[in-house]
Short mmCIF file of C-alpha atoms in Angstrom, two decimals:
data_model
loop_
_atom_site.label_atom_id
_atom_site.label_comp_id
_atom_site.label_asym_id
_atom_site.label_seq_id
_atom_site.Cartn_x
_atom_site.Cartn_y
_atom_site.Cartn_z
CA MET A 299 22.12 24.93 0.40
CA ILE A 300 19.39 22.86 -1.18
CA LYS A 301 18.10 21.56 2.15
CA ASP A 302 17.09 25.03 3.31
CA SER A 303 15.08 25.85 0.22
CA PRO A 304 11.35 26.15 0.93
CA TYR A 305 10.62 24.51 -2.43
CA TYR A 306 12.78 21.53 -1.55
CA ASN A 307 10.90 21.17 1.71
CA LYS A 308 7.53 21.49 0.06
CA PHE A 309 8.08 18.97 -2.73
CA PHE A 310 10.56 16.48 -1.35
CA LYS A 311 10.47 16.67 2.42
CA GLU A 312 6.96 17.27 3.61
CA PRO A 313 4.51 14.45 2.96
CA TRP A 314 2.08 15.24 0.16
CA SER A 315 -1.56 15.25 1.18
CA TYR A 316 -3.47 12.01 0.84
CA VAL A 317 -5.77 13.64 -1.71
CA THR A 318 -2.77 14.64 -3.87
CA GLY A 319 -1.67 11.01 -3.78
CA ALA A 320 -5.19 9.85 -4.60
CA VAL A 321 -5.46 12.07 -7.68
CA ILE A 322 -2.02 11.11 -9.03
CA LEU A 323 -2.55 7.38 -8.46
CA ALA A 324 -5.93 7.52 -10.24
CA ILE A 325 -4.41 9.36 -13.23
CA LEU A 326 -1.53 6.86 -13.38
CA ASN A 327 -3.88 3.89 -13.23
CA VAL A 328 -6.05 5.28 -16.04
CA ALA A 329 -2.94 6.10 -18.11
CA LEU A 330 -1.59 2.58 -17.59
CA PHE A 331 -4.95 1.08 -18.57
CA ALA A 332 -5.10 3.23 -21.72
CA ALA A 333 -1.50 2.48 -22.68
CA SER A 334 -1.32 -1.23 -21.91
CA GLY A 335 -4.91 -2.47 -22.17
CA SER A 336 -5.14 -3.64 -18.57
CA PRO A 337 -5.31 -1.76 -15.28
CA TRP A 338 -2.73 -1.76 -12.52
CA GLY A 339 -2.12 -4.97 -10.58
CA VAL A 340 0.74 -6.04 -8.35
CA THR A 341 0.44 -9.58 -7.08
CA SER A 342 0.38 -11.78 -10.20
CA VAL A 343 4.04 -10.85 -10.75
CA PHE A 344 4.90 -12.57 -7.45
CA ILE A 345 3.75 -15.93 -8.87
CA TYR A 346 6.51 -15.78 -11.46
CA TRP A 347 9.12 -14.59 -8.99
CA GLY A 348 8.27 -17.59 -6.84
CA ALA A 349 8.27 -19.99 -9.78
CA TRP A 350 11.63 -18.76 -11.10
CA ILE A 351 13.19 -19.07 -7.66
CA LEU A 352 11.69 -22.54 -7.27
CA GLN A 353 13.16 -23.53 -10.64
CA ALA A 354 16.54 -22.16 -9.60
CA LEU A 355 16.32 -24.34 -6.48
CA GLY A 356 15.62 -27.39 -8.64
CA GLY A 357 11.80 -27.48 -8.50
CA HIS A 358 9.52 -27.99 -11.47
CA PRO A 359 6.59 -25.57 -11.26
CA GLU A 360 6.27 -25.73 -15.05
CA THR A 361 4.49 -29.07 -14.63
CA TRP A 362 1.73 -27.50 -12.48
CA ALA A 363 -1.73 -27.04 -13.97
CA PHE A 364 -1.50 -23.27 -13.54
CA PHE A 365 1.51 -23.01 -15.84
CA GLN A 366 -0.05 -24.83 -18.78
CA GLY A 367 -0.92 -22.27 -21.43
CA GLU A 368 -0.26 -18.53 -21.31
CA ALA A 369 1.29 -18.46 -17.83
CA GLY A 370 3.69 -21.23 -18.89
CA LYS A 371 4.98 -19.10 -21.76
CA THR A 372 5.63 -16.17 -19.43
CA LEU A 373 7.45 -18.56 -17.12
CA ALA A 374 9.55 -20.03 -19.94
CA ASN A 375 10.51 -16.59 -21.28
CA GLY A 376 12.19 -15.77 -18.00
CA PHE A 377 12.60 -12.78 -15.74
CA LEU A 378 14.23 -10.33 -18.15
CA ALA A 379 11.40 -10.69 -20.68
CA HIS A 380 8.74 -9.98 -18.05
CA ALA A 381 7.69 -6.33 -18.14
CA GLY A 382 5.49 -6.71 -15.03
CA SER A 383 8.54 -7.60 -12.94
CA PHE A 384 10.13 -4.33 -13.94
CA ARG A 385 7.03 -2.48 -12.83
CA ASN A 386 7.10 -4.05 -9.37
CA ILE A 387 10.82 -3.45 -8.96
CA GLY A 388 10.10 0.08 -10.15
CA ILE A 389 7.73 0.55 -7.19
CA ILE A 390 10.54 -0.39 -4.81
CA VAL A 391 13.07 1.84 -6.58
CA GLY A 392 10.58 4.71 -6.89
CA ALA A 393 9.94 4.59 -3.15
CA LEU A 394 13.68 4.42 -2.48
CA LEU A 395 14.21 7.42 -4.76
CA ALA A 396 11.60 9.47 -2.90
CA THR A 397 13.16 8.46 0.42
CA LEU A 398 16.69 9.38 -0.65
CA LEU A 399 15.66 12.71 -2.16
CA ALA A 400 14.05 13.51 1.18
CA SER A 401 17.27 12.35 2.85
CA GLU A 402 15.31 10.00 5.09
CA PHE A 403 16.65 6.56 4.25
CA LYS A 404 17.42 4.25 7.13
CA ILE A 405 17.63 0.48 7.32
CA LYS A 406 15.07 -0.64 9.85
CA LYS A 407 15.93 -3.98 11.37
CA ILE A 408 13.40 -6.52 12.54
CA LYS A 409 12.86 -5.66 16.16
CA SER A 410 11.57 -8.87 17.64
CA GLY A 411 10.48 -12.42 17.04
CA ARG A 412 6.85 -11.41 17.09
CA GLN A 413 7.51 -8.92 14.29
CA ALA A 414 9.09 -11.68 12.22
CA ILE A 415 6.14 -13.99 12.87
CA ALA A 416 3.72 -11.22 11.91
CA ALA A 417 5.59 -10.64 8.64
CA ILE A 418 5.72 -14.36 7.81
CA LEU A 419 2.07 -15.07 8.61
CA GLY A 420 0.90 -11.87 6.97
CA GLY A 421 2.92 -12.54 3.84
CA LEU A 422 1.59 -16.07 3.49
CA LEU A 423 -2.02 -15.01 4.04
CA MET A 424 -1.71 -12.21 1.50
CA GLY A 425 0.00 -14.39 -1.08
CA TYR A 426 -2.55 -17.18 -0.87
CA GLY A 427 -5.51 -14.84 -0.50
CA ALA A 428 -4.53 -12.76 -3.52
CA ARG A 429 -4.44 -15.88 -5.73
CA ILE A 430 -7.98 -17.00 -4.96
CA SER A 431 -9.49 -13.52 -5.08
CA PHE A 432 -7.76 -12.25 -8.25
CA GLY A 433 -5.49 -9.69 -6.71
CA CYS A 434 -4.78 -7.35 -3.87
CA ASN A 435 -5.86 -3.89 -2.83
CA ILE A 436 -4.66 -2.73 -6.22
CA GLY A 437 -5.77 -5.41 -8.68
CA ALA A 438 -9.03 -6.38 -7.01
CA LEU A 439 -10.03 -3.37 -4.92
CA PHE A 440 -8.72 -0.28 -6.73
CA SER A 441 -8.76 -1.58 -10.31
CA GLY A 442 -11.59 -4.08 -9.74
CA ILE A 443 -14.09 -1.57 -8.40
CA ALA A 444 -12.99 1.09 -10.90
CA SER A 445 -13.62 -1.52 -13.64
CA MET A 446 -17.21 -1.70 -12.31
CA SER A 447 -16.89 -5.41 -11.67
CA LEU A 448 -19.08 -7.02 -9.01
CA HIS A 449 -16.13 -8.96 -7.61
CA GLY A 450 -14.38 -5.71 -6.67
CA TRP A 451 -17.28 -4.67 -4.44
CA ILE A 452 -17.45 -8.10 -2.80
CA TYR A 453 -13.70 -7.83 -2.25
CA LEU A 454 -14.18 -4.50 -0.46
CA VAL A 455 -16.75 -5.90 1.96
CA PHE A 456 -14.67 -8.91 2.95
CA ILE A 457 -11.28 -7.27 3.08
CA PHE A 458 -12.84 -4.86 5.55
CA PHE A 459 -13.93 -7.79 7.73
CA GLY A 460 -10.47 -9.27 7.34
CA ALA A 461 -8.85 -5.99 8.39
CA TRP A 462 -11.16 -5.91 11.40
CA VAL A 463 -10.14 -9.39 12.54
CA GLY A 464 -6.51 -8.59 11.70
CA SER A 465 -6.67 -5.48 13.91
CA LYS A 466 -7.96 -7.53 16.85
CA LEU A 467 -5.17 -10.09 16.35
CA LEU A 468 -2.57 -7.34 16.02
CA VAL A 469 -3.57 -5.67 19.26
CA LYS A 470 -3.78 -8.99 21.08
CA PHE A 471 -0.64 -10.76 19.87
CA PHE A 472 1.66 -8.45 18.00
CA ILE A 473 2.06 -5.32 20.12
CA MET B 153 2.97 26.39 19.64
CA SER B 154 3.96 26.01 23.19
CA VAL B 155 5.63 22.64 22.98
CA SER B 156 8.86 22.92 24.88
CA LYS B 157 11.83 21.17 23.43
CA THR B 158 14.65 20.08 25.61
CA SER B 159 17.04 20.12 22.76
CA LYS B 160 19.17 17.03 22.73
CA LYS B 161 22.39 16.56 20.90
CA LYS B 162 21.48 16.11 17.30
CA LYS B 163 23.12 13.18 15.63
CA LYS B 164 25.15 13.84 12.55
CA LYS B 165 23.06 13.74 9.45
CA VAL B 166 24.34 12.44 6.19
CA ASN B 167 23.13 14.29 3.14
CA GLN B 168 21.47 11.60 1.04
CA ILE B 169 20.32 13.91 -1.74
CA PRO B 170 23.39 13.31 -3.96
CA ILE B 171 22.77 9.55 -3.66
CA GLY B 172 19.16 10.21 -4.64
CA ILE B 173 20.23 12.20 -7.69
CA ALA B 174 22.66 9.46 -8.68
CA LEU B 175 19.82 6.94 -8.35
CA LEU B 176 17.59 9.13 -10.51
CA ILE B 177 20.23 9.13 -13.25
CA LEU B 178 20.57 5.37 -12.90
CA VAL B 179 16.78 4.97 -13.18
CA ILE B 180 16.82 6.90 -16.47
CA ILE B 181 19.74 4.87 -17.81
CA ILE B 182 18.00 1.61 -16.88
CA GLY B 183 14.76 2.81 -18.47
CA TYR B 184 16.62 3.54 -21.67
CA SER B 185 18.70 0.38 -21.79
CA ILE B 186 15.87 -2.10 -21.11
CA LYS B 187 14.10 -1.12 -24.32
CA ASP B 188 15.95 -3.96 -26.04
CA LEU B 189 14.41 -6.51 -23.67
CA GLY B 190 10.90 -5.77 -24.84
CA PRO B 191 8.76 -2.92 -26.16
CA LYS B 192 6.73 -2.71 -22.93
CA HIS B 193 9.69 -2.64 -20.57
CA PRO B 194 10.55 1.07 -20.41
CA MET B 195 6.87 1.97 -19.93
CA SER B 196 6.38 -0.61 -17.17
CA TRP B 197 9.55 0.59 -15.47
CA MET B 198 8.43 4.21 -15.66
CA PHE B 199 4.97 3.45 -14.27
CA GLY B 200 6.52 1.45 -11.44
CA ILE B 201 8.83 4.33 -10.52
CA LEU B 202 5.95 6.83 -10.60
CA PHE B 203 3.66 4.60 -8.53
CA GLY B 204 6.40 3.98 -5.96
CA TYR B 205 7.39 7.64 -5.80
CA THR B 206 3.79 8.76 -5.35
CA LEU B 207 2.91 6.08 -2.78
CA ARG B 208 5.91 7.03 -0.68
CA SER B 209 5.65 10.80 -1.02
CA SER B 210 2.00 10.88 -0.01
CA ARG B 211 2.35 7.99 2.48
CA PHE B 212 -0.59 6.46 0.66
CA CYS B 213 -1.57 3.22 2.32
CA PHE B 214 -4.46 1.04 1.28
CA THR B 215 -3.99 -1.07 4.38
CA ALA B 216 -4.47 1.93 6.66
CA SER B 217 -7.57 3.00 4.73
CA LEU B 218 -9.28 -0.25 5.75
CA ARG B 219 -7.64 -0.72 9.14
CA ASP B 220 -7.63 2.72 10.74
CA PRO B 221 -11.42 3.13 10.99
CA VAL B 222 -11.45 0.05 13.24
CA LEU B 223 -8.19 0.57 15.05
CA THR B 224 -7.64 4.28 15.54
CA GLY B 225 -10.83 5.93 14.32
CA GLY B 226 -9.04 7.77 11.51
CA THR B 227 -10.71 7.89 8.10
CA SER B 228 -8.64 10.37 6.10
CA LEU B 229 -6.98 7.59 4.09
CA THR B 230 -10.33 5.84 3.69
CA LYS B 231 -11.68 8.97 2.07
CA ALA B 232 -8.58 9.29 -0.12
CA VAL B 233 -8.98 5.71 -1.38
CA ILE B 234 -12.64 6.38 -2.21
CA ILE B 235 -11.54 9.49 -4.13
CA THR B 236 -8.90 7.60 -6.09
CA ILE B 237 -11.38 4.85 -7.02
CA ALA B 238 -13.97 7.43 -8.08
CA ILE B 239 -11.54 9.32 -10.31
CA ALA B 240 -10.21 6.10 -11.83
CA THR B 241 -13.79 4.97 -12.52
CA ILE B 242 -14.30 7.99 -14.77
CA GLY B 243 -11.26 7.14 -16.88
CA PHE B 244 -11.90 3.40 -16.83
CA ALA B 245 -15.53 3.85 -17.88
CA GLY B 246 -14.39 6.01 -20.81
CA ILE B 247 -11.97 3.32 -21.99
CA GLN B 248 -14.56 0.58 -21.47
CA TYR B 249 -17.32 2.53 -23.20
CA GLY B 250 -15.05 3.03 -26.20
CA ALA B 251 -14.53 -0.73 -26.43
CA PHE B 252 -18.28 -1.25 -26.01
CA LEU B 253 -19.05 1.11 -28.89
CA ARG B 254 -16.57 -0.70 -31.13
CA GLY B 255 -18.19 -4.01 -30.17
CA GLU B 256 -15.01 -5.30 -28.52
CA GLU B 257 -14.76 -7.31 -25.35
CA ILE B 258 -14.92 -5.01 -22.32
CA PRO B 259 -11.40 -4.53 -20.91
CA GLY B 260 -10.58 -4.15 -17.24
CA ASN B 261 -10.25 -6.32 -14.14
CA ILE B 262 -13.56 -8.13 -14.41
CA ASN B 263 -13.30 -11.48 -12.66
CA PRO B 264 -15.71 -14.15 -11.44
CA ALA B 265 -17.53 -13.14 -8.27
CA GLY B 266 -18.16 -15.80 -5.64
CA ILE B 267 -17.26 -17.20 -2.26
CA HIS B 268 -13.59 -17.45 -3.26
CA ILE B 269 -13.42 -13.65 -3.39
CA ALA B 270 -14.86 -13.45 0.12
CA ILE B 271 -12.38 -16.02 1.46
CA GLY B 272 -9.37 -14.57 -0.34
CA ALA B 273 -10.18 -10.97 0.59
CA PHE B 274 -10.72 -11.98 4.22
CA MET B 275 -7.32 -13.73 4.33
CA PHE B 276 -5.68 -10.78 2.63
CA GLY B 277 -7.27 -8.35 5.08
CA ILE B 278 -5.86 -10.19 8.10
CA GLY B 279 -2.46 -10.59 6.44
CA MET B 280 -1.97 -6.97 5.45
CA VAL B 281 -2.82 -5.65 8.92
CA ILE B 282 -0.42 -7.92 10.78
CA ALA B 283 2.34 -7.59 8.17
CA GLY B 284 2.04 -3.80 8.17
CA GLY B 285 1.29 -3.34 4.49
CA CYS B 286 -0.45 -4.84 1.48
CA ALA B 287 1.24 -5.66 -1.82
CA SER B 288 1.95 -2.11 -2.95
CA GLY B 289 2.64 -1.04 0.63
CA THR B 290 5.10 -3.89 1.16
CA LEU B 291 7.04 -2.98 -2.00
CA MET B 292 7.08 0.68 -1.02
CA ARG B 293 8.37 -0.10 2.48
CA VAL B 294 11.06 -2.40 1.11
CA GLY B 295 12.24 0.69 -0.76
CA GLU B 296 12.20 2.67 2.49
CA GLY B 297 14.50 0.15 4.14
CA PHE B 298 12.17 -1.96 6.28
CA LEU B 299 13.62 -5.44 6.75
CA MET B 300 10.30 -6.57 8.22
CA GLN B 301 8.63 -5.96 4.88
CA VAL B 302 11.47 -7.69 3.03
CA LEU B 303 10.60 -10.75 5.07
CA ALA B 304 6.88 -10.21 4.37
CA LEU B 305 7.64 -9.97 0.64
CA VAL B 306 9.55 -13.27 0.68
CA PHE B 307 6.58 -15.00 2.27
CA PHE B 308 4.15 -13.13 0.03
CA VAL B 309 5.95 -14.77 -2.90
CA ILE B 310 5.86 -18.18 -1.20
CA GLY B 311 2.16 -17.73 -0.42
CA SER B 312 1.46 -16.83 -4.06
CA LEU B 313 3.17 -20.00 -5.19
CA TRP B 314 1.22 -22.00 -2.63
CA GLY B 315 -2.04 -20.53 -3.92
CA VAL B 316 -1.08 -21.30 -7.50
CA LYS B 317 -0.31 -24.91 -6.54
CA HIS B 318 -3.92 -25.30 -5.36
CA ILE B 319 -5.42 -23.32 -8.21
CA GLU B 320 -7.07 -26.37 -9.84
CA PHE B 321 -9.17 -26.94 -6.73
CA TRP B 322 -10.33 -23.32 -6.62
CA GLU B 323 -10.82 -23.21 -10.36
CA SER B 324 -13.07 -26.27 -10.54
CA HIS B 325 -15.05 -25.65 -7.34
CA PHE B 326 -15.30 -21.89 -7.31
CA PHE B 327 -14.01 -19.80 -10.23
CA SER B 328 -15.91 -21.83 -12.83
CA LYS B 329 -19.13 -21.48 -10.82
CA GLY B 330 -18.71 -17.77 -10.20
CA LYS B 331 -19.95 -15.14 -12.59
CA ALA B 332 -17.83 -12.32 -13.95
CA LEU B 333 -20.33 -9.52 -13.74
CA PHE B 334 -19.68 -6.16 -15.37
CA LEU B 335 -22.23 -3.85 -13.75
CA PRO B 336 -23.24 -2.02 -16.97
CA ASP B 337 -23.97 -5.40 -18.58
CA ALA B 338 -26.38 -6.24 -15.81
CA LEU B 339 -27.98 -2.85 -15.26
CA GLY B 340 -27.27 -0.74 -18.33
CA TRP B 341 -24.58 1.93 -18.52
CA PHE B 342 -26.40 4.84 -16.95
CA PRO B 343 -27.91 3.01 -13.96
CA ALA B 344 -24.58 1.25 -13.35
CA LEU B 345 -22.70 4.54 -13.25
CA VAL B 346 -25.34 6.04 -10.96
CA LEU B 347 -25.05 3.03 -8.64
CA GLN B 348 -21.24 3.07 -8.73
CA PHE B 349 -20.90 6.77 -7.88
CA GLY B 350 -23.86 6.61 -5.49
CA LEU B 351 -22.16 3.85 -3.47
CA LEU B 352 -18.81 5.62 -3.49
CA PHE B 353 -20.45 8.87 -2.42
CA ALA B 354 -22.38 7.14 0.36
CA LEU B 355 -19.19 5.47 1.61
CA TYR B 356 -17.41 8.83 1.57
CA ILE B 357 -20.14 10.43 3.67
CA LEU B 358 -20.09 7.45 6.04
CA ALA B 359 -16.30 7.66 6.38
CA ASP B 360 -16.41 11.41 6.95
CA TRP B 361 -19.13 11.08 9.59
CA PHE B 362 -17.32 8.24 11.33
CA GLY B 363 -14.03 10.16 11.31
CA ASN B 364 -15.61 13.15 13.01
CA LYS B 365 -17.70 11.12 15.42
CA SER B 366 -14.90 8.99 16.80
CA ASN B 367 -13.02 12.08 17.86
CA MET C 114 5.67 22.92 33.63
CA GLY C 115 4.75 19.28 33.21
CA LYS C 116 7.11 16.39 32.87
CA GLU C 117 8.41 14.88 29.67
CA VAL C 118 7.89 11.23 28.89
CA LYS C 119 9.67 9.34 26.14
CA LEU C 120 8.06 6.59 24.11
CA ASP C 121 10.35 4.41 22.05
CA CYS C 122 8.68 3.31 18.83
CA LEU C 123 11.85 2.85 16.77
CA GLY C 124 11.55 -0.12 14.46
CA GLU C 125 7.80 -0.36 14.88
CA ALA C 126 5.62 -0.69 11.81
CA CYS C 127 2.29 1.01 11.31
CA PRO C 128 -0.05 1.24 13.16
CA VAL C 129 1.90 0.33 16.30
CA PRO C 130 3.39 3.81 16.96
CA LEU C 131 -0.06 5.41 16.89
CA ILE C 132 -1.65 2.76 19.11
CA LYS C 133 1.17 3.01 21.64
CA THR C 134 0.88 6.81 21.59
CA GLN C 135 -2.86 6.67 22.15
CA LYS C 136 -2.36 4.32 25.11
CA LYS C 137 0.53 6.22 26.62
CA ILE C 138 -1.04 9.64 26.52
CA LYS C 139 -3.90 8.41 28.71
CA ASP C 140 -1.42 7.88 31.56
CA LEU C 141 -0.09 11.42 31.36
CA ASP C 142 -1.32 14.46 33.24
CA VAL C 143 -2.45 17.64 31.58
CA GLY C 144 0.59 19.77 30.80
CA ASP C 145 2.89 16.79 30.28
CA THR C 146 4.69 16.27 26.99
CA LEU C 147 5.01 12.93 25.30
CA ILE C 148 8.03 12.45 23.04
CA VAL C 149 7.48 9.66 20.55
CA GLU C 150 10.63 8.39 18.86
CA VAL C 151 9.84 6.88 15.46
CA ASP C 152 11.59 5.85 12.27
CA HIS C 153 8.46 4.97 10.30
CA SER C 154 7.75 7.73 7.83
CA CYS C 155 3.99 7.10 7.89
CA ALA C 156 3.94 7.71 11.63
CA ILE C 157 5.03 11.33 11.23
CA LYS C 158 1.84 11.81 9.29
CA ASN C 159 -0.75 9.78 11.16
CA VAL C 160 0.42 10.43 14.73
CA PRO C 161 0.37 14.26 14.42
CA GLU C 162 -2.90 14.06 12.50
CA TRP C 163 -4.48 12.17 15.36
CA ALA C 164 -2.89 14.41 18.02
CA ARG C 165 -4.10 17.60 16.38
CA LYS C 166 -7.58 16.15 15.96
CA GLU C 167 -7.60 15.50 19.70
CA GLY C 168 -6.65 19.13 20.21
CA TYR C 169 -3.12 18.53 21.51
CA ASN C 170 -0.13 20.64 20.52
CA CYS C 171 2.16 18.70 18.29
CA GLU C 172 5.52 19.23 16.66
CA ILE C 173 7.89 17.03 14.73
CA GLU C 174 11.65 17.19 14.77
CA GLU C 175 13.91 15.19 12.52
CA ILE C 176 16.80 14.02 14.63
CA ASP C 177 18.55 11.89 12.05
CA ASP C 178 18.05 10.57 8.53
CA GLY C 179 14.73 8.77 8.74
CA GLU C 180 14.38 9.28 12.48
CA TRP C 181 12.02 11.67 14.16
CA GLU C 182 10.75 12.80 17.52
CA ILE C 183 7.12 13.75 17.76
CA TYR C 184 6.36 16.13 20.63
CA ILE C 185 2.80 15.96 21.87
CA GLU C 186 1.72 18.26 24.66
CA LYS C 187 -1.32 17.02 26.53
CA THR C 188 -3.26 20.24 26.75
CA LYS C 189 -6.48 18.91 28.19
#
């Protein structure tokens, strides 16, 4: 029985150490940078997802200033031509794969109204914030600092303040 | 261990491993069949899968690395994030130095620094803590079956679109006035690397000290 | 033998299970066991990590796919 094998438990069941994760993620980011010419980022893909959905709903994001030029071409080429979308979906599927191989998948419903509000507010703040600061914890913090860019270090200082304030709000309103 | 367990009736477990193996086969088939969509597609897909698998297996969470020192006093993820940045810096610097030697433009995520970074990072910091995950963390938790993060992802996408709608304002008032500063350009390669690793090392020591102290 | 207290954290996202655990354990007496029910896979890493750092005995049992009980014995 595969579930009783100590190797199965070690590799699929027990969480890997944080340091193992750190080393693998760093190697993957460097490999991606070497292979594609730019480091790992996550959030810019979401712009296109939003724009394609908006188009499907009858909106015209292609007239916006942002989509003149290079971004407009990506938009016009559509979802299937967008390699970055496949990477982000890959993150979801990769996590699902790890969860299933550990036999730990469970749909977790939204428990309360306050959880829904937290998700909505948090999502909006992250989406908007990522646009004006060139990325998220991956694009701006991880890849930005590793690129030795000043903006990455500034990002670190202020996301820490943000996390601080967020923690206070969480404890006060969302628990 | 002396923890006593009043053993309760265990619920019936479903073996999900066969589903996982079927998904693995599907992942390979998809990776192979999307090569016709574009030359970069199979590689992007593969990297996504590997990132997602690693994030989930190690429970790696950038949000927790920044939140836990404040909230719970834990710093083990903070230290792990510092380690991952430090290792990536070595590889990134090699790639960038190669471009520098060939006289090419320096590659990497080098963007204008300025107040917009402070504002955006601050907003992002609040958002990720209350939503229970940042961008990579949200995607990973969608894969784990969290409907809360599915909702967060929907509004993440809406927020991105909202930001893009206002991008002209930020571009003209902030991005254009900010300066994209590559540290080796400003300081020279050797001092920049010393500063970079010096800061990361100092942060690691600080995190380690704080993690032990708050016990 | 102390009493056993259950703490329902099913459906809670990080870091709520850990914060609730930290709060709850303060109300317990030495010798009591706190049973934290969680279905957040990160919690089975950060809750035991915190508990062991505090010096408490801690064990995890998987009770269903993606559902665990974390046993924390307040030893001091």
